[in-house]
XYZ file of C-alpha atoms in Angstrom:
541
model
C 3.056 0.608 -36.483
C 6.219 -0.576 -34.696
C 7.616 -3.878 -35.922
C 7.092 -6.956 -33.780
C 10.185 -7.908 -31.774
C 11.704 -11.132 -33.100
C 15.429 -10.811 -32.355
C 17.387 -13.654 -30.791
C 19.207 -12.453 -27.658
C 22.178 -14.704 -26.783
C 21.970 -13.921 -23.052
C 18.311 -15.004 -22.850
C 16.609 -18.388 -23.392
C 16.267 -19.462 -27.020
C 12.752 -19.858 -28.411
C 13.452 -20.680 -32.050
C 12.920 -24.468 -31.838
C 9.223 -25.201 -31.212
C 9.751 -28.985 -31.115
C 12.402 -28.607 -28.419
C 10.113 -26.364 -26.345
C 7.357 -28.953 -26.669
C 9.778 -31.649 -25.494
C 10.789 -29.535 -22.505
C 7.163 -28.957 -21.525
C 6.575 -32.709 -21.696
C 9.558 -33.455 -19.472
C 8.574 -30.805 -16.921
C 5.031 -32.165 -16.737
C 6.319 -35.745 -16.359
C 8.569 -34.580 -13.487
C 5.556 -32.954 -11.753
C 7.516 -29.715 -11.786
C 4.488 -27.673 -10.754
C 3.651 -25.546 -7.723
C 1.814 -28.449 -6.080
C 4.409 -30.971 -7.199
C 7.367 -29.059 -5.765
C 5.521 -28.407 -2.506
C 4.710 -32.110 -2.188
C 8.334 -33.002 -2.902
C 9.918 -30.576 -0.419
C 7.202 -30.361 2.200
C 5.085 -27.347 3.084
C 7.570 -25.717 5.480
C 10.579 -25.914 3.150
C 8.484 -24.784 0.183
C 7.155 -21.776 2.098
C 10.706 -20.819 3.096
C 11.753 -21.087 -0.552
C 9.013 -18.615 -1.462
C 10.508 -16.169 1.056
C 13.956 -16.496 -0.543
C 15.393 -18.838 2.128
C 16.961 -21.829 0.378
C 18.455 -23.736 3.318
C 15.372 -25.810 4.356
C 14.773 -26.905 0.753
C 18.456 -27.772 0.267
C 18.508 -29.864 3.437
C 15.328 -31.645 2.384
C 16.716 -32.312 -1.098
C 19.888 -33.859 0.329
C 17.860 -36.172 2.561
C 15.931 -37.602 -0.360
C 16.441 -41.170 -1.484
C 17.579 -42.122 -4.970
C 13.955 -42.904 -5.848
C 13.069 -39.195 -5.746
C 16.210 -38.071 -7.563
C 14.652 -37.442 -10.974
C 11.976 -35.180 -9.511
C 14.473 -33.158 -7.491
C 16.769 -32.389 -10.459
C 14.834 -29.323 -11.776
C 14.422 -28.048 -8.203
C 18.156 -28.314 -7.516
C 18.982 -26.745 -10.853
C 16.564 -23.832 -11.263
C 15.267 -23.067 -7.780
C 18.261 -23.822 -5.579
C 21.156 -22.927 -7.881
C 22.982 -26.221 -7.360
C 25.313 -28.024 -9.756
C 23.795 -31.145 -11.359
C 25.460 -34.146 -13.047
C 25.111 -34.345 -16.798
C 23.999 -37.961 -16.392
C 21.203 -36.915 -14.024
C 20.020 -34.318 -16.514
C 19.818 -36.974 -19.226
C 17.698 -39.231 -17.030
C 15.397 -36.469 -15.773
C 14.894 -34.930 -19.238
C 14.686 -37.857 -21.684
C 12.845 -35.849 -24.390
C 14.950 -32.690 -24.164
C 18.297 -34.136 -23.178
C 21.244 -32.284 -21.729
C 22.169 -30.954 -25.176
C 18.627 -29.668 -25.702
C 18.651 -27.819 -22.395
C 21.930 -26.238 -23.425
C 20.558 -25.220 -26.850
C 17.628 -23.584 -25.095
C 20.227 -21.729 -22.989
C 18.676 -22.943 -19.748
C 21.887 -24.517 -18.422
C 25.620 -23.841 -18.667
C 28.796 -25.633 -17.589
C 29.601 -25.119 -13.949
C 32.729 -23.119 -13.257
C 35.390 -23.187 -10.537
C 35.704 -25.737 -7.704
C 33.188 -28.523 -7.990
C 32.769 -28.130 -11.725
C 33.443 -31.808 -12.044
C 31.404 -34.366 -10.115
C 32.451 -37.443 -8.192
C 31.853 -39.783 -11.103
C 33.849 -37.634 -13.513
C 30.801 -36.359 -15.398
C 30.621 -32.695 -16.292
C 28.713 -30.503 -13.853
C 25.949 -28.205 -15.060
C 24.246 -25.251 -13.442
C 21.248 -23.068 -14.267
C 21.798 -20.252 -16.731
C 18.407 -18.791 -15.770
C 15.657 -19.481 -13.281
C 12.746 -21.617 -14.519
C 10.013 -21.546 -11.902
C 6.600 -23.260 -11.833
C 3.691 -20.858 -11.572
C 0.096 -21.612 -10.675
C -2.242 -19.133 -12.313
C -5.882 -18.583 -13.211
C -4.918 -18.688 -16.889
C -4.222 -22.298 -17.705
C -3.241 -23.975 -14.456
C 0.398 -25.028 -14.178
C 2.803 -22.798 -16.100
C 6.582 -22.248 -16.113
C 8.266 -18.870 -16.030
C 11.881 -18.208 -17.010
C 13.691 -15.169 -15.600
C 17.150 -14.250 -14.396
C 18.526 -15.946 -11.307
C 18.232 -13.986 -8.081
C 21.094 -13.131 -5.762
C 20.147 -15.967 -3.414
C 20.799 -18.493 -6.212
C 23.777 -16.721 -7.810
C 25.644 -14.563 -5.235
C 26.669 -11.031 -6.114
C 24.957 -7.901 -7.436
C 22.376 -8.356 -10.171
C 23.209 -7.540 -13.770
C 21.861 -4.142 -14.778
C 19.612 -5.634 -17.469
C 18.288 -8.197 -14.969
C 14.919 -9.682 -15.966
C 12.789 -10.024 -12.862
C 10.735 -13.142 -12.273
C 7.598 -13.675 -10.224
C 7.838 -11.037 -7.505
C 5.573 -9.453 -4.946
C 4.755 -6.438 -7.109
C 3.883 -8.509 -10.194
C 1.605 -10.761 -8.137
C -0.021 -7.726 -6.517
C -0.825 -6.250 -9.919
C -2.126 -9.569 -11.256
C -4.474 -9.810 -8.261
C -5.593 -6.184 -8.632
C -6.498 -6.097 -12.325
C -10.235 -6.075 -13.109
C -10.595 -8.971 -15.532
C -13.510 -7.915 -17.696
C -13.441 -9.294 -21.281
C -11.752 -6.878 -23.701
C -10.698 -6.878 -27.345
C -7.253 -5.255 -27.091
C -4.979 -5.107 -24.044
C -1.535 -3.580 -23.497
C 1.047 -4.911 -21.039
C 3.376 -1.933 -20.646
C 6.798 -3.055 -19.374
C 6.072 -6.765 -19.651
C 9.334 -8.050 -18.166
C 9.178 -11.844 -18.240
C 5.524 -11.727 -19.350
C 3.516 -12.486 -16.197
C 0.824 -9.873 -16.830
C 0.496 -10.984 -20.467
C -0.232 -14.524 -19.247
C -3.197 -13.250 -17.252
C -4.396 -10.841 -19.927
C -4.664 -13.685 -22.430
C -7.435 -15.182 -20.301
C -9.796 -12.255 -21.019
C -8.325 -10.282 -23.928
C -8.557 -11.313 -27.583
C -5.192 -9.710 -28.346
C -2.322 -8.576 -26.118
C 0.474 -6.175 -27.010
C 3.457 -6.494 -24.649
C 6.169 -3.845 -24.634
C 9.501 -3.379 -22.893
C 12.601 -1.227 -23.193
C 14.781 -4.325 -22.687
C 15.525 -6.765 -25.522
C 16.392 -9.418 -22.940
C 13.018 -9.001 -21.234
C 11.150 -9.436 -24.515
C 13.227 -12.526 -25.335
C 12.327 -14.031 -21.941
C 8.656 -13.135 -22.462
C 8.574 -14.799 -25.888
C 10.240 -17.937 -24.514
C 7.667 -18.099 -21.718
C 4.739 -17.578 -24.071
C 5.907 -20.313 -26.440
C 6.816 -22.778 -23.675
C 3.302 -22.391 -22.238
C 1.515 -22.032 -25.577
C -1.027 -24.886 -25.123
C -2.101 -23.696 -21.664
C -2.372 -20.096 -22.889
C -4.384 -21.016 -25.983
C -1.617 -19.913 -28.365
C -0.556 -21.373 -31.695
C 3.281 -21.253 -31.659
C 3.312 -20.918 -35.444
C 0.952 -17.918 -35.352
C 1.860 -16.202 -32.099
C 1.180 -12.763 -33.593
C -2.532 -13.573 -33.932
C -2.905 -13.106 -30.182
C 0.346 -11.522 -28.952
C 2.592 -8.757 -30.288
C 5.952 -8.059 -28.614
C 7.236 -4.504 -29.106
C 10.587 -2.938 -28.179
C 10.639 0.648 -26.923
C 10.266 3.085 -24.039
C 6.948 3.793 -22.334
C 4.217 4.503 -24.929
C 6.502 4.961 -27.948
C 5.931 1.408 -29.311
C 2.141 1.924 -29.427
C 1.927 5.535 -30.599
C -1.374 6.161 -32.364
C -3.007 2.942 -31.133
C -5.913 2.527 -28.707
C -6.536 -0.189 -26.113
C -9.477 -1.292 -24.001
C -7.195 -2.172 -21.080
C -3.653 -1.220 -20.130
C -1.811 -2.857 -17.229
C 1.650 -1.904 -16.073
C 4.109 -2.800 -13.361
C 6.436 -0.016 -14.518
C 10.016 0.640 -13.374
C 8.678 2.933 -10.662
C 11.500 2.713 -8.121
C 12.825 6.157 -7.185
C 16.608 6.155 -7.488
C 19.155 8.990 -7.311
C 20.367 10.375 -10.643
C 24.047 9.518 -10.110
C 26.486 7.711 -12.355
C 25.928 6.541 -15.910
C 22.495 5.452 -17.231
C 24.166 2.097 -17.883
C 24.402 1.651 -14.101
C 20.600 1.689 -13.715
C 18.573 -1.487 -13.246
C 16.168 -1.560 -16.178
C 13.573 -3.702 -14.372
C 12.974 -1.062 -11.704
C 14.491 2.289 -12.777
C 12.526 4.321 -15.298
C 15.382 6.724 -15.907
C 13.579 9.848 -14.652
C 14.143 11.841 -11.480
C 11.935 11.271 -8.462
C 8.489 9.864 -9.211
C 8.324 11.411 -12.697
C 7.870 7.984 -14.325
C 4.573 7.456 -12.468
C 3.427 11.026 -13.063
C 4.205 10.700 -16.779
C 2.251 7.462 -17.107
C -0.775 8.794 -15.212
C -0.857 11.863 -17.462
C -0.271 10.018 -20.748
C -1.993 6.629 -20.401
C -5.509 8.025 -20.988
C -4.270 9.044 -24.468
C -3.914 5.381 -25.545
C -7.258 4.277 -24.076
C -10.281 3.641 -26.248
C -13.519 5.310 -25.048
C -14.509 3.465 -21.877
C -11.036 1.879 -21.663
C -9.175 1.565 -18.366
C -5.584 1.406 -17.145
C -4.242 -0.163 -13.956
C -0.719 0.244 -12.669
C 1.409 0.141 -9.549
C 3.627 3.000 -8.455
C 5.676 4.906 -5.922
C 5.148 8.593 -5.269
C 7.009 11.113 -3.177
C 5.320 12.714 -0.188
C 6.867 16.110 0.317
C 6.984 18.096 3.519
C 3.809 20.075 4.102
C 1.816 18.520 1.224
C -0.630 15.630 1.826
C 0.095 12.677 -0.473
C -3.361 12.695 -2.038
C -3.200 16.354 -2.975
C 0.085 15.858 -4.822
C -0.859 12.621 -6.586
C -4.257 14.056 -7.458
C -2.480 16.695 -9.548
C -1.089 13.914 -11.774
C -4.585 12.992 -13.017
C -5.635 14.743 -16.248
C -8.954 16.563 -16.359
C -11.919 14.555 -17.593
C -10.539 11.167 -16.468
C -11.947 8.785 -13.856
C -9.287 7.860 -11.306
C -9.031 5.729 -8.178
C -5.736 5.726 -6.269
C -5.222 3.490 -3.234
C -2.127 4.068 -1.122
C -1.152 0.808 0.556
C 2.105 1.708 2.288
C 4.441 4.522 3.291
C 8.200 4.245 3.862
C 10.652 6.781 5.197
C 13.643 7.672 2.976
C 15.847 5.492 5.175
C 13.518 2.497 4.890
C 13.211 3.023 1.145
C 16.982 3.072 0.620
C 17.340 -0.101 2.730
C 14.707 -1.905 0.678
C 16.030 -1.205 -2.799
C 19.737 -1.510 -2.076
C 19.019 -4.921 -0.589
C 16.773 -5.815 -3.544
C 19.676 -5.547 -5.997
C 22.124 -7.205 -3.554
C 24.078 -3.958 -3.294
C 24.580 -4.405 0.446
C 27.571 -6.757 0.121
C 30.321 -4.105 -0.285
C 30.256 -1.793 2.730
C 31.983 1.171 1.112
C 29.851 1.102 -2.041
C 26.745 0.513 0.059
C 27.416 3.591 2.203
C 27.978 5.717 -0.901
C 24.721 4.507 -2.454
C 22.804 4.980 0.802
C 24.071 8.552 1.117
C 23.073 9.245 -2.488
C 19.503 8.075 -1.807
C 19.155 10.300 1.272
C 20.674 13.330 -0.471
C 18.364 12.854 -3.453
C 15.232 12.760 -1.308
C 16.445 15.688 0.795
C 16.945 17.813 -2.323
C 13.168 17.622 -2.961
C 12.046 17.817 0.717
C 10.723 14.255 0.573
C 9.636 12.978 3.977
C 8.063 9.683 2.872
C 7.459 7.512 -0.179
C 4.049 6.037 -0.882
C 3.234 2.815 -2.707
C -0.066 1.754 -4.135
C -2.285 1.087 -7.121
C -3.779 3.462 -9.678
C -6.880 2.939 -11.839
C -7.688 5.327 -14.681
C -10.574 5.332 -17.156
C -11.347 7.357 -20.237
C -15.084 8.192 -20.242
C -17.196 6.538 -22.918
C -18.438 9.919 -24.126
C -17.107 13.490 -23.893
C -18.496 15.509 -21.024
C -19.486 12.466 -18.969
C -19.450 12.832 -15.185
C -16.083 11.671 -13.792
C -14.925 10.862 -10.279
C -11.427 11.056 -8.756
C -10.943 9.151 -5.495
C -7.711 8.950 -3.503
C -7.675 6.945 -0.299
C -5.314 5.111 2.019
C -5.959 1.452 2.895
C -3.078 -0.068 4.847
C -4.813 -3.025 6.490
C -4.871 -6.519 4.974
C -7.335 -6.939 2.107
C -8.759 -9.975 0.352
C -6.824 -11.324 -2.645
C -7.446 -11.378 -5.485
C -9.074 -8.006 -4.995
C -9.688 -7.343 -8.712
C -13.284 -8.690 -8.724
C -14.157 -6.483 -5.745
C -12.637 -3.415 -7.407
C -14.631 -4.188 -10.549
C -17.825 -4.443 -8.492
C -17.002 -1.117 -6.815
C -16.601 0.578 -10.201
C -19.968 -0.868 -11.289
C -21.636 0.523 -8.154
C -20.031 3.919 -8.733
C -21.319 3.909 -12.320
C -24.776 2.975 -11.061
C -24.662 5.885 -8.630
C -23.421 8.251 -11.341
C -26.345 7.295 -13.562
C -28.726 7.926 -10.666
C -27.061 11.280 -9.958
C -27.579 12.370 -13.557
C -31.262 11.475 -13.160
C -31.594 13.286 -9.836
C -32.304 16.738 -11.344
C -35.360 15.438 -13.149
C -36.033 12.255 -11.201
C -35.544 10.674 -7.799
C -31.841 9.756 -7.611
C -31.494 6.694 -5.361
C -34.792 7.368 -3.591
C -36.673 4.792 -5.671
C -33.919 2.142 -5.429
C -34.303 -1.071 -3.426
C -31.173 -1.852 -1.400
C -29.691 -4.838 0.428
C -26.932 -5.237 3.004
C -24.001 -7.025 1.316
C -23.543 -10.647 2.384
C -20.100 -10.092 3.945
C -21.182 -7.148 6.151
C -21.618 -7.424 9.911
C -22.599 -4.854 12.521
C -20.880 -4.104 15.822
C -22.342 -2.052 18.669
C -20.304 -0.824 21.628
C -21.664 0.887 24.727
C -20.588 1.720 28.241
C -21.888 -0.622 30.960
C -25.337 0.531 32.001
C -25.749 2.887 29.049
C -29.171 2.938 27.407
C -27.846 3.289 23.848
C -24.656 2.264 22.068
C -22.000 4.936 21.761
C -20.373 3.363 18.697
C -22.023 1.514 15.799
C -19.782 0.000 13.141
C -20.322 -1.828 9.881
C -17.476 -4.164 8.889
C -16.766 -5.929 5.601
C -15.376 -9.445 5.715
C -14.316 -9.483 2.051
C -12.820 -7.227 -0.601
C -11.246 -4.073 0.800
C -12.508 -4.994 4.294
C -13.591 -1.496 5.162
C -15.058 -0.336 8.469
C -17.654 2.451 8.612
C -18.711 4.412 11.693
C -22.481 4.988 11.568
C -24.764 7.593 13.021
C -27.901 6.317 14.752
C -30.097 7.207 11.779
C -27.706 5.610 9.268
C -27.584 2.440 11.362
C -31.376 2.415 11.394
C -31.413 2.833 7.633
C -28.999 -0.068 7.061
C -31.010 -2.364 9.338
C -34.098 -1.796 7.146
C -32.372 -2.607 3.827
C -33.915 -5.962 3.030
C -35.214 -5.123 -0.447
C -38.833 -4.577 0.615
C -38.840 -0.759 0.804
C -37.187 1.852 -1.412
C -34.416 4.045 -0.057
C -36.811 6.998 -0.100
C -39.464 5.094 1.872
C -36.909 4.043 4.531
C -35.577 7.601 4.811
C -39.101 8.970 5.110
C -40.002 6.476 7.839
C -36.862 7.408 9.807
C -37.705 11.119 9.471
C -41.112 10.486 11.016
C -39.709 8.195 13.738
C -37.035 10.703 14.740
C -39.392 13.673 14.336
C -37.171 15.214 11.639
C -39.655 16.445 8.989
C -37.101 18.824 7.458
C -36.421 17.690 3.832
C -32.735 18.460 4.430
C -32.582 15.526 6.878
C -33.736 13.073 4.214
C -31.424 14.548 1.584
C -28.372 14.390 3.876
C -29.216 10.848 4.942
C -29.424 9.680 1.334
C -26.032 11.262 0.609
C -24.543 9.140 3.428
C -26.375 6.113 2.023
C -24.739 6.731 -1.350
C -21.328 6.470 0.322
C -22.301 3.134 1.901
C -23.278 1.927 -1.576
C -20.047 3.216 -3.105
C -18.009 1.389 -0.460
C -19.977 -1.850 -0.812
C -21.798 -2.035 2.529
C -25.126 -1.663 0.724
C -25.819 -2.934 -2.797
C -28.712 -2.439 -5.240
C -31.209 -5.275 -5.110
C -31.306 -7.410 -8.277
């Protein structure tokens, strides 16, 4: 078993003084440095702009504040806005930690260049890292340390940049099915966001990363938030293990009930030295090989019945549908559900990721990098890049019936969507059990069904027409699907009130429509199964 990571990394926050971390947590709580507290301090509009990476409204609001609000604004100025703060103000705002304590924790550093000194002659201090409040379903108000972004500290990011709370990490946190498990793996933990959430429903979490700095940030965050996360700082290893290494190497030979990963899936051209790569996003393999590798290998670390959920990019090559190519990644005998949420052209993709790392400041270098992206995609006939989520499951027993589903859902869905995905898997399992019984039993024919509470029906017809030309079922929650119904399927759904079995409803429709052929009933029940799978109809309790 790989040794637990315990190294001190000088370029990351220090976590070796539990009493000092406890003091910091007390000061932050006293300052109301929480999601709600910062929003109340800055106002909803300025806070929303801050979340989009626009600092100006928050800066203007901070400068308009009276002296009475000065203590509360200090952490906002320091860690969210990247401003220089007086040493005296730090002492007042952080009476338990003190300016010296913040420096020992490596959260602040002396300001450099013009303005390093302040008007009263006191030394100026700036953030060494970002420390952001985070509202989660784990323990309420938490704080997350990560590297400063380019909006707070101008210039390109360092290549071992540790990403904070971003759109992808939040998307994964909202997508994970949070069923109670014994052992969970956070593969590529970064600053530790997924581990925070896993601790709410996993007895033990193993968090891995290829970056020492990332693991140091994750440990700092875990220890700073230990009470809210239910951790004993003196016995962290009882619930969390931090491991250093690439992909699945740190957990070779182990098995987990749940694996989650926001891997370094960004597709970047293989130019320059590996040291030039950004570890938080670049997996070091050509094209989408990092995602393909994980999809193929993750089932090998899953316990029977265990599942993995990850985000990823995949290349869509000319002449090959995206689902056919990604479907080839999935090993035989594994349940899989892939949802493509977005497609970008090579040009759009290059724009996005060069801007992400603030590489668009130097025109000459930017043009060279942009050309490298386009040449790389062209070399593999890539016409688009897909983004989405992947769910994999190892069957509980060998030879069990498995299902591989690949679909595209680009419209807005309800968040968090994890509970709805979990319910969909449960319905699919229910259907699979019925299918196995069908050869010797009745399949879904003896099941009582209901229309889900969030489902509504729409009927459209031409003026003067006797019957509707279009009948739709729409979901108001979850994946918010829409299903086009035939007349007989619409009639079936309208009768699903739990009083009659599916077979009785199908039989009644066959008589009503004068369709005595058994094939009609069989085909209708197949369509009904799809409505169950998609959540329009659900088994009655």
